[in-house]
PDB file of C-alpha atoms in Angstrom:
ATOM      1  CA  MET H   1       0.000   0.000   0.000  1.00 53.00           C
ATOM      2  CA  GLY H   2       1.059   3.597  -0.467  1.00 55.00           C
ATOM      3  CA  SER H   3       0.877   6.354   2.131  1.00 47.00           C
ATOM      4  CA  GLY H   4      -0.572   4.293   4.963  1.00 44.00           C
ATOM      5  CA  MET H   5      -3.463   6.743   5.410  1.00 43.00           C
ATOM      6  CA  GLY H   6      -6.233   4.657   3.864  1.00 43.00           C
ATOM      7  CA  ASP H   7      -8.721   5.425   6.667  1.00 50.00           C
ATOM      8  CA  GLU H   8      -8.513   9.156   5.912  1.00 81.00           C
ATOM      9  CA  ILE H   9      -8.296   9.098   2.106  1.00 92.00           C
ATOM     10  CA  HIS H  10     -11.637   8.894   0.312  1.00 96.00           C
ATOM     11  CA  VAL H  11     -10.367   8.325  -3.228  1.00 98.00           C
ATOM     12  CA  SER H  12      -7.060   7.556  -4.946  1.00 98.00           C
ATOM     13  CA  VAL H  13      -6.311   9.039  -8.354  1.00 98.00           C
ATOM     14  CA  VAL H  14      -3.856   7.013 -10.444  1.00 98.00           C
ATOM     15  CA  VAL H  15      -2.366   8.669 -13.532  1.00 98.00           C
ATOM     16  CA  CYS H  16      -0.413   6.222 -15.705  1.00 97.00           C
ATOM     17  CA  THR H  17       1.917   7.838 -18.206  1.00 97.00           C
ATOM     18  CA  HIS H  18       4.593   6.828 -20.708  1.00 95.00           C
ATOM     19  CA  SER H  19       6.716   9.630 -22.221  1.00 95.00           C
ATOM     20  CA  PRO H  20       3.784  12.074 -22.111  1.00 96.00           C
ATOM     21  CA  ASP H  21       3.315  15.243 -24.124  1.00 96.00           C
ATOM     22  CA  PRO H  22       4.944  18.011 -22.030  1.00 96.00           C
ATOM     23  CA  ALA H  23       2.216  20.412 -23.080  1.00 96.00           C
ATOM     24  CA  ILE H  24      -0.656  18.130 -22.049  1.00 97.00           C
ATOM     25  CA  LEU H  25       0.316  16.401 -18.792  1.00 98.00           C
ATOM     26  CA  PRO H  26       0.558  19.741 -16.898  1.00 98.00           C
ATOM     27  CA  ARG H  27      -3.028  20.465 -18.001  1.00 98.00           C
ATOM     28  CA  VAL H  28      -4.102  17.062 -16.664  1.00 98.00           C
ATOM     29  CA  LEU H  29      -2.545  17.918 -13.314  1.00 98.00           C
ATOM     30  CA  GLU H  30      -4.110  21.399 -13.273  1.00 98.00           C
ATOM     31  CA  ALA H  31      -7.545  19.842 -13.811  1.00 98.00           C
ATOM     32  CA  LEU H  32      -6.859  17.571 -10.851  1.00 98.00           C
ATOM     33  CA  ARG H  33      -5.711  20.541  -8.783  1.00 98.00           C
ATOM     34  CA  ALA H  34      -9.094  22.185  -9.491  1.00 98.00           C
ATOM     35  CA  GLN H  35     -11.118  19.296  -8.012  1.00 98.00           C
ATOM     36  CA  ASP H  36     -13.688  20.329  -5.418  1.00 97.00           C
ATOM     37  CA  VAL H  37     -12.722  17.548  -3.000  1.00 97.00           C
ATOM     38  CA  LYS H  38     -10.297  18.841  -0.377  1.00 96.00           C
ATOM     39  CA  LEU H  39      -6.698  17.839  -1.042  1.00 95.00           C
ATOM     40  CA  GLY H  40      -6.334  15.984   2.246  1.00 94.00           C
ATOM     41  CA  LEU H  41      -9.211  13.678   1.294  1.00 97.00           C
ATOM     42  CA  TRP H  42      -7.736  12.266  -1.906  1.00 98.00           C
ATOM     43  CA  GLU H  43      -4.311  11.142  -3.017  1.00 98.00           C
ATOM     44  CA  LEU H  44      -2.546  11.424  -6.351  1.00 98.00           C
ATOM     45  CA  VAL H  45      -0.219   8.723  -7.640  1.00 98.00           C
ATOM     46  CA  VAL H  46       1.497   9.398 -10.966  1.00 98.00           C
ATOM     47  CA  VAL H  47       2.956   6.169 -12.350  1.00 98.00           C
ATOM     48  CA  ASP H  48       5.874   6.899 -14.670  1.00 98.00           C
ATOM     49  CA  ASN H  49       6.026   3.912 -17.004  1.00 96.00           C
ATOM     50  CA  ALA H  50       9.605   3.952 -18.309  1.00 93.00           C
ATOM     51  CA  SER H  51       9.425   7.536 -19.592  1.00 95.00           C
ATOM     52  CA  ASP H  52      12.412   9.278 -21.138  1.00 92.00           C
ATOM     53  CA  PRO H  53      13.029  11.796 -19.697  1.00 94.00           C
ATOM     54  CA  ALA H  54      11.687  10.744 -16.304  1.00 96.00           C
ATOM     55  CA  VAL H  55       8.420  12.516 -15.496  1.00 97.00           C
ATOM     56  CA  GLU H  56       9.571  13.345 -11.975  1.00 96.00           C
ATOM     57  CA  ASP H  57      12.279  15.576 -13.470  1.00 96.00           C
ATOM     58  CA  TRP H  58       9.850  18.076 -14.933  1.00 97.00           C
ATOM     59  CA  ILE H  59       6.389  17.946 -13.325  1.00 97.00           C
ATOM     60  CA  ASP H  60       5.474  19.738 -10.099  1.00 95.00           C
ATOM     61  CA  LEU H  61       3.309  17.983  -7.506  1.00 97.00           C
ATOM     62  CA  SER H  62       4.305  20.222  -4.613  1.00 97.00           C
ATOM     63  CA  TRP H  63       0.737  21.575  -4.499  1.00 97.00           C
ATOM     64  CA  HIS H  64      -0.620  18.196  -3.381  1.00 98.00           C
ATOM     65  CA  PRO H  65       0.246  16.965   0.141  1.00 97.00           C
ATOM     66  CA  LEU H  66      -0.519  13.386  -0.925  1.00 97.00           C
ATOM     67  CA  GLY H  67       0.893  13.591  -4.441  1.00 98.00           C
ATOM     68  CA  ARG H  68       3.874  11.565  -5.611  1.00 98.00           C
ATOM     69  CA  VAL H  69       5.516  10.002  -8.645  1.00 98.00           C
ATOM     70  CA  VAL H  70       6.422   6.313  -8.643  1.00 98.00           C
ATOM     71  CA  GLN H  71       8.459   4.486 -11.257  1.00 97.00           C
ATOM     72  CA  GLU H  72       7.327   1.328 -13.086  1.00 97.00           C
ATOM     73  CA  GLU H  73      10.009   0.054 -15.425  1.00 94.00           C
ATOM     74  CA  GLU H  74       8.017  -2.870 -16.892  1.00 94.00           C
ATOM     75  CA  LEU H  75       6.629  -1.328 -20.057  1.00 92.00           C
ATOM     76  CA  GLY H  76       2.873  -1.490 -20.521  1.00 92.00           C
ATOM     77  CA  LEU H  77      -0.332   0.102 -19.279  1.00 93.00           C
ATOM     78  CA  THR H  78      -1.328  -3.001 -17.312  1.00 94.00           C
ATOM     79  CA  PRO H  79       1.908  -3.118 -15.247  1.00 94.00           C
ATOM     80  CA  ALA H  80       1.500   0.633 -14.679  1.00 96.00           C
ATOM     81  CA  ARG H  81      -2.066   0.220 -13.427  1.00 97.00           C
ATOM     82  CA  ILE H  82      -0.998  -2.639 -11.163  1.00 97.00           C
ATOM     83  CA  ARG H  83       1.726  -0.450  -9.683  1.00 98.00           C
ATOM     84  CA  GLY H  84      -0.767   2.356  -9.172  1.00 98.00           C
ATOM     85  CA  VAL H  85      -3.168   0.088  -7.291  1.00 98.00           C
ATOM     86  CA  ARG H  86      -0.382  -1.206  -5.078  1.00 98.00           C
ATOM     87  CA  GLU H  87       0.925   2.278  -4.329  1.00 98.00           C
ATOM     88  CA  SER H  88      -2.481   3.742  -3.432  1.00 97.00           C
ATOM     89  CA  ASP H  89      -4.670   3.431  -0.357  1.00 96.00           C
ATOM     90  CA  ALA H  90      -8.307   4.440  -0.816  1.00 98.00           C
ATOM     91  CA  SER H  91     -11.196   2.026  -1.275  1.00 97.00           C
ATOM     92  CA  VAL H  92     -12.120   3.794  -4.544  1.00 98.00           C
ATOM     93  CA  ILE H  93      -9.524   4.254  -7.306  1.00 98.00           C
ATOM     94  CA  VAL H  94      -9.981   6.613 -10.263  1.00 98.00           C
ATOM     95  CA  PHE H  95      -7.766   5.895 -13.280  1.00 98.00           C
ATOM     96  CA  VAL H  96      -6.903   9.010 -15.272  1.00 98.00           C
ATOM     97  CA  ASP H  97      -5.038   8.888 -18.576  1.00 97.00           C
ATOM     98  CA  ASP H  98      -2.273  11.399 -19.245  1.00 97.00           C
ATOM     99  CA  ASP H  99      -4.505  13.226 -21.749  1.00 97.00           C
ATOM    100  CA  ASN H 100      -7.676  13.455 -19.612  1.00 98.00           C
ATOM    101  CA  LEU H 101      -9.021  16.695 -18.113  1.00 98.00           C
ATOM    102  CA  LEU H 102     -11.488  15.896 -15.338  1.00 98.00           C
ATOM    103  CA  ASN H 103     -14.358  18.290 -14.696  1.00 98.00           C
ATOM    104  CA  PRO H 104     -13.892  20.005 -11.293  1.00 98.00           C
ATOM    105  CA  ASP H 105     -16.606  17.882  -9.649  1.00 98.00           C
ATOM    106  CA  TYR H 106     -15.430  14.539 -11.070  1.00 98.00           C
ATOM    107  CA  LEU H 107     -14.034  13.132  -7.835  1.00 98.00           C
ATOM    108  CA  SER H 108     -16.952  14.347  -5.718  1.00 98.00           C
ATOM    109  CA  GLN H 109     -19.420  12.821  -8.185  1.00 98.00           C
ATOM    110  CA  ALA H 110     -17.450   9.571  -8.193  1.00 98.00           C
ATOM    111  CA  LEU H 111     -17.812   9.422  -4.408  1.00 98.00           C
ATOM    112  CA  VAL H 112     -21.540  10.204  -4.569  1.00 98.00           C
ATOM    113  CA  ILE H 113     -21.987   7.295  -6.979  1.00 98.00           C
ATOM    114  CA  SER H 114     -19.839   5.044  -4.793  1.00 98.00           C
ATOM    115  CA  ASP H 115     -22.057   5.706  -1.786  1.00 97.00           C
ATOM    116  CA  ALA H 116     -25.344   5.522  -3.692  1.00 97.00           C
ATOM    117  CA  HIS H 117     -24.481   2.321  -5.564  1.00 97.00           C
ATOM    118  CA  PRO H 118     -22.527  -0.013  -3.266  1.00 97.00           C
ATOM    119  CA  HIS H 119     -23.423  -2.893  -5.589  1.00 97.00           C
ATOM    120  CA  LEU H 120     -21.225  -1.458  -8.367  1.00 98.00           C
ATOM    121  CA  GLY H 121     -17.582  -2.447  -8.671  1.00 98.00           C
ATOM    122  CA  ALA H 122     -16.620  -0.219 -11.638  1.00 98.00           C
ATOM    123  CA  TRP H 123     -18.174   2.856 -13.207  1.00 98.00           C
ATOM    124  CA  GLY H 124     -17.413   5.723 -15.559  1.00 97.00           C
ATOM    125  CA  GLY H 125     -19.025   8.582 -17.408  1.00 96.00           C
ATOM    126  CA  GLN H 126     -19.059  10.951 -20.341  1.00 96.00           C
ATOM    127  CA  ILE H 127     -15.897  11.638 -22.345  1.00 97.00           C
ATOM    128  CA  PHE H 128     -15.816  14.681 -24.618  1.00 97.00           C
ATOM    129  CA  PRO H 129     -13.158  15.405 -27.255  1.00 97.00           C
ATOM    130  CA  GLU H 130     -10.767  18.311 -27.488  1.00 98.00           C
ATOM    131  CA  PHE H 131      -9.101  18.035 -30.876  1.00 97.00           C
ATOM    132  CA  VAL H 132      -5.715  19.738 -31.023  1.00 97.00           C
ATOM    133  CA  GLU H 133      -6.378  20.342 -34.726  1.00 97.00           C
ATOM    134  CA  THR H 134      -9.645  20.251 -36.637  1.00 97.00           C
ATOM    135  CA  PRO H 135     -10.052  16.586 -37.603  1.00 96.00           C
ATOM    136  CA  PRO H 136     -10.628  15.524 -41.220  1.00 95.00           C
ATOM    137  CA  GLU H 137     -14.324  14.895 -41.826  1.00 96.00           C
ATOM    138  CA  TRP H 138     -13.712  11.327 -43.041  1.00 95.00           C
ATOM    139  CA  THR H 139     -12.583  10.390 -39.528  1.00 96.00           C
ATOM    140  CA  ARG H 140     -15.919  11.209 -37.868  1.00 94.00           C
ATOM    141  CA  PRO H 141     -17.363   7.652 -38.073  1.00 93.00           C
ATOM    142  CA  TYR H 142     -14.298   6.412 -36.178  1.00 95.00           C
ATOM    143  CA  TRP H 143     -14.230   8.888 -33.295  1.00 94.00           C
ATOM    144  CA  HIS H 144     -15.907   6.346 -31.025  1.00 90.00           C
ATOM    145  CA  MET H 145     -12.670   4.328 -31.221  1.00 92.00           C
ATOM    146  CA  LEU H 146     -10.909   7.158 -29.365  1.00 93.00           C
ATOM    147  CA  ALA H 147     -12.699   6.506 -26.052  1.00 88.00           C
ATOM    148  CA  LEU H 148     -15.387   9.157 -26.530  1.00 92.00           C
ATOM    149  CA  ARG H 149     -18.723   8.827 -24.766  1.00 89.00           C
ATOM    150  CA  GLU H 150     -21.158  11.702 -25.293  1.00 87.00           C
ATOM    151  CA  PHE H 151     -24.389  10.358 -23.835  1.00 77.00           C
ATOM    152  CA  SER H 152     -26.544  13.187 -25.215  1.00 58.00           C
ATOM    153  CA  ARG H 153     -25.627  12.582 -28.847  1.00 50.00           C
ATOM    154  CA  LEU H 154     -28.373  10.999 -30.941  1.00 39.00           C
ATOM    155  CA  ALA H 155     -25.768   8.741 -32.526  1.00 41.00           C
ATOM    156  CA  LEU H 156     -25.227   7.277 -29.064  1.00 43.00           C
ATOM    157  CA  ARG H 157     -28.806   7.447 -27.806  1.00 47.00           C
ATOM    158  CA  GLU H 158     -28.364   4.124 -26.005  1.00 48.00           C
ATOM    159  CA  PHE H 159     -26.054   6.062 -23.673  1.00 49.00           C
ATOM    160  CA  SER H 160     -28.522   8.888 -22.990  1.00 58.00           C
ATOM    161  CA  ARG H 161     -29.052   8.143 -19.284  1.00 82.00           C
ATOM    162  CA  ASP H 162     -27.456   6.631 -16.217  1.00 92.00           C
ATOM    163  CA  ALA H 163     -27.252   2.876 -16.630  1.00 93.00           C
ATOM    164  CA  TRP H 164     -25.882   0.014 -14.581  1.00 95.00           C
ATOM    165  CA  GLY H 165     -26.091  -3.764 -14.338  1.00 95.00           C
ATOM    166  CA  ASN H 166     -23.920  -6.871 -14.336  1.00 94.00           C
ATOM    167  CA  SER H 167     -24.201  -8.187 -17.885  1.00 91.00           C
ATOM    168  CA  ILE H 168     -20.755  -8.818 -19.357  1.00 89.00           C
ATOM    169  CA  THR H 169     -22.086  -8.241 -22.897  1.00 87.00           C
ATOM    170  CA  SER H 170     -23.740  -4.823 -22.381  1.00 87.00           C
ATOM    171  CA  ASN H 171     -21.789  -1.893 -23.830  1.00 86.00           C
ATOM    172  CA  GLU H 172     -24.292   0.493 -22.244  1.00 88.00           C
ATOM    173  CA  ILE H 173     -22.977  -0.176 -18.746  1.00 93.00           C
ATOM    174  CA  ARG H 174     -19.297  -0.816 -19.478  1.00 94.00           C
ATOM    175  CA  PRO H 175     -16.983   2.099 -18.538  1.00 95.00           C
ATOM    176  CA  CYS H 176     -13.978   3.221 -20.555  1.00 93.00           C
ATOM    177  CA  GLY H 177     -10.538   3.218 -18.974  1.00 93.00           C
ATOM    178  CA  ALA H 178     -10.408   7.025 -19.140  1.00 96.00           C
ATOM    179  CA  GLY H 179     -11.767   8.202 -15.795  1.00 97.00           C
ATOM    180  CA  MET H 180     -12.797   4.696 -14.759  1.00 98.00           C
ATOM    181  CA  CYS H 181     -13.656   4.347 -11.074  1.00 98.00           C
ATOM    182  CA  VAL H 182     -12.964   0.960  -9.495  1.00 98.00           C
ATOM    183  CA  ARG H 183     -13.394  -0.360  -5.985  1.00 98.00           C
ATOM    184  CA  ARG H 184     -10.111  -1.530  -4.515  1.00 98.00           C
ATOM    185  CA  LYS H 185     -11.402  -5.045  -3.925  1.00 98.00           C
ATOM    186  CA  VAL H 186     -12.196  -5.341  -7.643  1.00 98.00           C
ATOM    187  CA  ALA H 187      -8.802  -3.974  -8.718  1.00 98.00           C
ATOM    188  CA  GLU H 188      -7.008  -6.352  -6.354  1.00 98.00           C
ATOM    189  CA  ALA H 189      -9.083  -9.320  -7.538  1.00 98.00           C
ATOM    190  CA  TYR H 190      -8.214  -8.413 -11.137  1.00 97.00           C
ATOM    191  CA  ILE H 191      -4.509  -8.247 -10.302  1.00 97.00           C
ATOM    192  CA  GLY H 192      -4.708 -11.644  -8.646  1.00 96.00           C
ATOM    193  CA  SER H 193      -6.546 -13.182 -11.594  1.00 95.00           C
ATOM    194  CA  ILE H 194      -3.957 -12.075 -14.172  1.00 94.00           C
ATOM    195  CA  ARG H 195      -0.858 -12.783 -12.065  1.00 90.00           C
ATOM    196  CA  ASP H 196      -0.116 -16.065 -13.852  1.00 85.00           C
ATOM    197  CA  HIS H 197      -1.861 -15.169 -17.108  1.00 88.00           C
ATOM    198  CA  PRO H 198       0.652 -13.526 -19.491  1.00 86.00           C
ATOM    199  CA  VAL H 199      -1.911 -13.066 -22.282  1.00 86.00           C
ATOM    200  CA  ARG H 200      -4.268 -11.064 -20.075  1.00 89.00           C
ATOM    201  CA  ARG H 201      -1.349  -9.031 -18.709  1.00 85.00           C
ATOM    202  CA  ALA H 202      -0.477  -8.072 -22.292  1.00 80.00           C
ATOM    203  CA  LEU H 203      -3.964  -6.986 -23.398  1.00 84.00           C
ATOM    204  CA  ASP H 204      -3.462  -3.247 -23.034  1.00 80.00           C
ATOM    205  CA  ARG H 205      -1.125  -0.615 -24.497  1.00 76.00           C
ATOM    206  CA  THR H 206       2.570  -1.486 -24.465  1.00 75.00           C
ATOM    207  CA  GLY H 207       4.786   1.235 -25.901  1.00 67.00           C
ATOM    208  CA  ASP H 208       3.568   1.847 -29.453  1.00 64.00           C
ATOM    209  CA  LEU H 209       1.430  -1.320 -29.606  1.00 63.00           C
ATOM    210  CA  LEU H 210      -2.276  -0.471 -29.719  1.00 65.00           C
ATOM    211  CA  SER H 211      -3.912  -3.492 -28.140  1.00 73.00           C
ATOM    212  CA  SER H 212      -6.520  -2.537 -25.571  1.00 77.00           C
ATOM    213  CA  ASP H 213      -9.250  -3.822 -23.233  1.00 87.00           C
ATOM    214  CA  GLY H 214      -7.178  -4.252 -20.093  1.00 90.00           C
ATOM    215  CA  ASP H 215      -9.589  -1.694 -18.618  1.00 93.00           C
ATOM    216  CA  THR H 216     -12.533  -3.785 -19.835  1.00 94.00           C
ATOM    217  CA  ASP H 217     -10.995  -6.895 -18.281  1.00 95.00           C
ATOM    218  CA  MET H 218     -10.711  -5.063 -14.959  1.00 97.00           C
ATOM    219  CA  ALA H 219     -14.276  -3.717 -15.130  1.00 97.00           C
ATOM    220  CA  LEU H 220     -15.671  -7.157 -15.995  1.00 96.00           C
ATOM    221  CA  THR H 221     -13.946  -8.524 -12.905  1.00 97.00           C
ATOM    222  CA  ALA H 222     -16.660  -6.679 -10.967  1.00 97.00           C
ATOM    223  CA  CYS H 223     -19.243  -8.898 -12.664  1.00 96.00           C
ATOM    224  CA  ASP H 224     -17.120 -11.968 -11.931  1.00 95.00           C
ATOM    225  CA  MET H 225     -17.436 -11.020  -8.259  1.00 97.00           C
ATOM    226  CA  GLY H 226     -21.215 -10.581  -8.352  1.00 97.00           C
ATOM    227  CA  LEU H 227     -20.983  -6.791  -8.520  1.00 98.00           C
ATOM    228  CA  GLY H 228     -22.004  -4.529 -11.393  1.00 97.00           C
ATOM    229  CA  MET H 229     -20.724  -1.858 -13.769  1.00 98.00           C
ATOM    230  CA  GLY H 230     -22.248   1.484 -14.635  1.00 97.00           C
ATOM    231  CA  GLN H 231     -22.043   4.712 -16.601  1.00 96.00           C
ATOM    232  CA  PHE H 232     -23.262   8.050 -15.274  1.00 96.00           C
ATOM    233  CA  THR H 233     -24.040  11.347 -16.958  1.00 95.00           C
ATOM    234  CA  SER H 234     -22.707  13.356 -13.996  1.00 96.00           C
ATOM    235  CA  LEU H 235     -19.134  12.141 -14.550  1.00 97.00           C
ATOM    236  CA  ARG H 236     -17.562  14.291 -17.253  1.00 97.00           C
ATOM    237  CA  LEU H 237     -14.045  14.636 -18.607  1.00 98.00           C
ATOM    238  CA  THR H 238     -12.315  15.933 -21.713  1.00 98.00           C
ATOM    239  CA  HIS H 239     -10.046  13.723 -23.800  1.00 98.00           C
ATOM    240  CA  ILE H 240      -7.322  15.660 -25.638  1.00 98.00           C
ATOM    241  CA  ILE H 241      -6.756  14.144 -29.082  1.00 97.00           C
ATOM    242  CA  PRO H 242      -3.642  15.105 -31.073  1.00 96.00           C
ATOM    243  CA  PRO H 243      -3.665  14.946 -34.887  1.00 96.00           C
ATOM    244  CA  GLY H 244      -1.491  11.811 -34.877  1.00 95.00           C
ATOM    245  CA  ARG H 245      -4.461   9.805 -33.615  1.00 95.00           C
ATOM    246  CA  LEU H 246      -6.596  10.828 -36.553  1.00 96.00           C
ATOM    247  CA  THR H 247      -4.437   9.447 -39.348  1.00 96.00           C
ATOM    248  CA  GLU H 248      -5.539   6.434 -41.353  1.00 96.00           C
ATOM    249  CA  GLU H 249      -2.435   4.522 -40.255  1.00 95.00           C
ATOM    250  CA  TYR H 250      -3.157   5.050 -36.567  1.00 95.00           C
ATOM    251  CA  LEU H 251      -6.874   4.249 -36.813  1.00 96.00           C
ATOM    252  CA  LEU H 252      -6.225   1.039 -38.762  1.00 96.00           C
ATOM    253  CA  LYS H 253      -3.639  -0.045 -36.206  1.00 94.00           C
ATOM    254  CA  LEU H 254      -6.041   0.840 -33.396  1.00 94.00           C
ATOM    255  CA  GLN H 255      -8.909  -1.097 -35.016  1.00 95.00           C
ATOM    256  CA  GLU H 256      -6.721  -4.184 -35.389  1.00 94.00           C
ATOM    257  CA  GLY H 257      -5.616  -3.976 -31.754  1.00 93.00           C
ATOM    258  CA  MET H 258      -9.162  -3.475 -30.491  1.00 92.00           C
ATOM    259  CA  ALA H 259     -10.461  -6.444 -32.482  1.00 93.00           C
ATOM    260  CA  PHE H 260      -7.616  -8.610 -31.199  1.00 92.00           C
ATOM    261  CA  SER H 261      -8.032  -7.784 -27.532  1.00 92.00           C
ATOM    262  CA  GLY H 262     -11.835  -7.682 -27.636  1.00 91.00           C
ATOM    263  CA  ILE H 263     -11.997 -11.280 -28.854  1.00 92.00           C
ATOM    264  CA  LEU H 264      -9.589 -12.399 -26.141  1.00 92.00           C
ATOM    265  CA  VAL H 265     -11.436 -10.641 -23.298  1.00 91.00           C
ATOM    266  CA  SER H 266     -14.646 -12.321 -24.438  1.00 91.00           C
ATOM    267  CA  TYR H 267     -12.962 -15.718 -24.760  1.00 91.00           C
ATOM    268  CA  PHE H 268     -11.544 -15.645 -21.236  1.00 89.00           C
ATOM    269  CA  ARG H 269     -15.096 -15.482 -19.872  1.00 89.00           C
ATOM    270  CA  THR H 270     -17.172 -17.423 -22.415  1.00 84.00           C
ATOM    271  CA  ARG H 271     -14.558 -19.926 -23.669  1.00 79.00           C
ATOM    272  CA  SER H 272     -16.104 -19.439 -27.089  1.00 75.00           C
ATOM    273  CA  ALA H 273     -13.760 -18.837 -30.041  1.00 70.00           C
ATOM    274  CA  PRO H 274     -14.809 -16.502 -32.909  1.00 68.00           C
ATOM    275  CA  HIS H 275     -15.364 -19.315 -35.422  1.00 58.00           C
ATOM    276  CA  GLU H 276     -17.728 -20.955 -32.924  1.00 50.00           C
ATOM    277  CA  ARG H 277     -19.956 -17.877 -32.852  1.00 53.00           C
ATOM    278  CA  THR H 278     -19.997 -17.053 -36.575  1.00 55.00           C
ATOM    279  CA  SER H 279     -22.061 -18.914 -39.149  1.00 59.00           C
ATOM    280  CA  SER H 280     -21.053 -19.339 -42.771  1.00 58.00           C
ATOM    281  CA  GLY H 281     -23.990 -17.079 -43.680  1.00 63.00           C
ATOM    282  CA  ASP H 282     -22.638 -14.309 -41.458  1.00 61.00           C
ATOM    283  CA  ARG H 283     -19.222 -14.624 -43.066  1.00 57.00           C
ATOM    284  CA  LEU H 284     -20.752 -14.460 -46.548  1.00 60.00           C
ATOM    285  CA  ARG H 285     -22.756 -11.353 -45.661  1.00 64.00           C
ATOM    286  CA  ARG H 286     -19.619  -9.690 -44.282  1.00 62.00           C
ATOM    287  CA  ALA H 287     -17.711 -10.498 -47.463  1.00 59.00           C
ATOM    288  CA  THR H 288     -20.525  -8.999 -49.551  1.00 62.00           C
ATOM    289  CA  ARG H 289     -20.549  -5.806 -47.469  1.00 65.00           C
ATOM    290  CA  LEU H 290     -16.787  -5.601 -47.839  1.00 60.00           C
ATOM    291  CA  LEU H 291     -17.034  -5.596 -51.625  1.00 62.00           C
ATOM    292  CA  CYS H 292     -19.572  -2.762 -51.480  1.00 62.00           C
ATOM    293  CA  SER H 293     -17.622  -0.633 -48.994  1.00 65.00           C
ATOM    294  CA  SER H 294     -15.525   2.463 -49.552  1.00 69.00           C
ATOM    295  CA  ASN H 295     -11.738   2.163 -49.525  1.00 89.00           C
ATOM    296  CA  ILE H 296     -11.329   3.229 -45.891  1.00 91.00           C
ATOM    297  CA  GLU H 297     -14.227   1.022 -44.770  1.00 91.00           C
ATOM    298  CA  ARG H 298     -12.664  -1.896 -46.615  1.00 90.00           C
ATOM    299  CA  ARG H 299      -9.307  -1.315 -44.945  1.00 93.00           C
ATOM    300  CA  MET H 300     -11.038  -1.077 -41.549  1.00 93.00           C
ATOM    301  CA  HIS H 301     -12.790  -4.407 -42.184  1.00 91.00           C
ATOM    302  CA  LEU H 302      -9.478  -5.986 -43.124  1.00 92.00           C
ATOM    303  CA  ALA H 303      -7.845  -4.590 -39.983  1.00 94.00           C
ATOM    304  CA  THR H 304     -10.658  -6.110 -37.940  1.00 93.00           C
ATOM    305  CA  TRP H 305     -10.184  -9.492 -39.592  1.00 91.00           C
ATOM    306  CA  ARG H 306      -6.442  -9.343 -38.958  1.00 93.00           C
ATOM    307  CA  GLY H 307      -7.080  -8.698 -35.282  1.00 93.00           C
ATOM    308  CA  ILE H 308      -9.609 -11.522 -35.071  1.00 93.00           C
ATOM    309  CA  SER H 309      -7.255 -13.879 -36.893  1.00 93.00           C
ATOM    310  CA  GLN H 310      -4.408 -13.057 -34.503  1.00 91.00           C
ATOM    311  CA  ALA H 311      -6.686 -13.575 -31.507  1.00 92.00           C
ATOM    312  CA  THR H 312      -7.875 -16.900 -32.915  1.00 93.00           C
ATOM    313  CA  GLU H 313      -4.264 -18.045 -33.183  1.00 92.00           C
ATOM    314  CA  VAL H 314      -3.632 -17.073 -29.562  1.00 90.00           C
ATOM    315  CA  ILE H 315      -6.764 -18.939 -28.451  1.00 92.00           C
ATOM    316  CA  ALA H 316      -5.644 -22.027 -30.363  1.00 91.00           C
ATOM    317  CA  SER H 317      -2.234 -21.789 -28.694  1.00 88.00           C
ATOM    318  CA  ILE H 318      -3.870 -21.557 -25.260  1.00 83.00           C
ATOM    319  CA  ALA H 319      -6.022 -24.597 -26.047  1.00 77.00           C
ATOM    320  CA  ARG H 320      -2.978 -26.614 -27.146  1.00 81.00           C
ATOM    321  CA  LYS H 321      -1.080 -25.692 -23.989  1.00 71.00           C
ATOM    322  CA  THR H 322      -4.071 -26.591 -21.816  1.00 64.00           C
ATOM    323  CA  GLN H 323      -4.368 -29.953 -23.559  1.00 65.00           C
ATOM    324  CA  ALA H 324      -0.645 -30.625 -23.197  1.00 62.00           C
ATOM    325  CA  ASP H 325      -0.716 -29.724 -19.494  1.00 61.00           C
ATOM    326  CA  SER H 326      -3.696 -32.061 -19.013  1.00 56.00           C
ATOM    327  CA  CYS H 327      -1.839 -34.921 -20.709  1.00 56.00           C
ATOM    328  CA  CYS H 328       1.211 -34.322 -18.496  1.00 56.00           C
ATOM    329  CA  GLU H 329      -0.958 -34.751 -15.410  1.00 54.00           C
ATOM    330  CA  TRP H 330      -1.799 -38.243 -16.567  1.00 49.00           C
TER     331      TRP H 330
END
């Protein structure tokens, strides 16, 4: 545990960062400084994940009596989150990305939800974009890939209200990693469940690799424990999006990584491989749609199929290892 003051701290904020933008991380910290929860009631743990230069050399946390930087040299968002959980104390943990600007009442609203919904193990809220440069119009259909959740938008009308439950298949109740609030017992159970599971430990961002869904895996652990997940309109943050995340190359790479990790997260709970859930008719219809798609849509479909194919290979490898281990026991 971190500061040893868990009985006094209401919420722990964990900011995981890897070689962050020097113009953006200070804004993230300023948004945290503006929170309406008194400083002595929440702690701030910045996890520097093998940054060069070291984050501690250039950021200032002197304004926060419970603020500190810790180093995690194992590259990857999952090891960084694990370190953040272990270094923090409160019963509620809020994960903040190094490009997230929390609204001033984010932490107080997170605590209100925690008290009002003790049956929830993980929850999140609305995520609005701040584009550093005006994005090309062709990218608009793919903005949802950038962890944006605007509940009031008609295009996302299924997210127009507070929603919670414990269905592992419902996107309506599943929080994004940006601003995700997790009860400590859920985070610790997640860490325990992936300790000897290298594939699950590798689900999320590692350096420039764009796999994802480590946050989803953690949130779904709440359901594994008989708790629920939720999304709430009162939780609001801004996600700063640089132009490099709106290129075709980046979006294709992101789509492939999301397809890959999404299949694996589902498999770990359902034990159902993609080919077991897809009929030949579905595959034919997808192929037909692909032929009728625009160039970018076609490349997105192909990126999805690459991700699914890679995940299928991993699942087959896991099955072979499980079978071999079973034979060895005999």
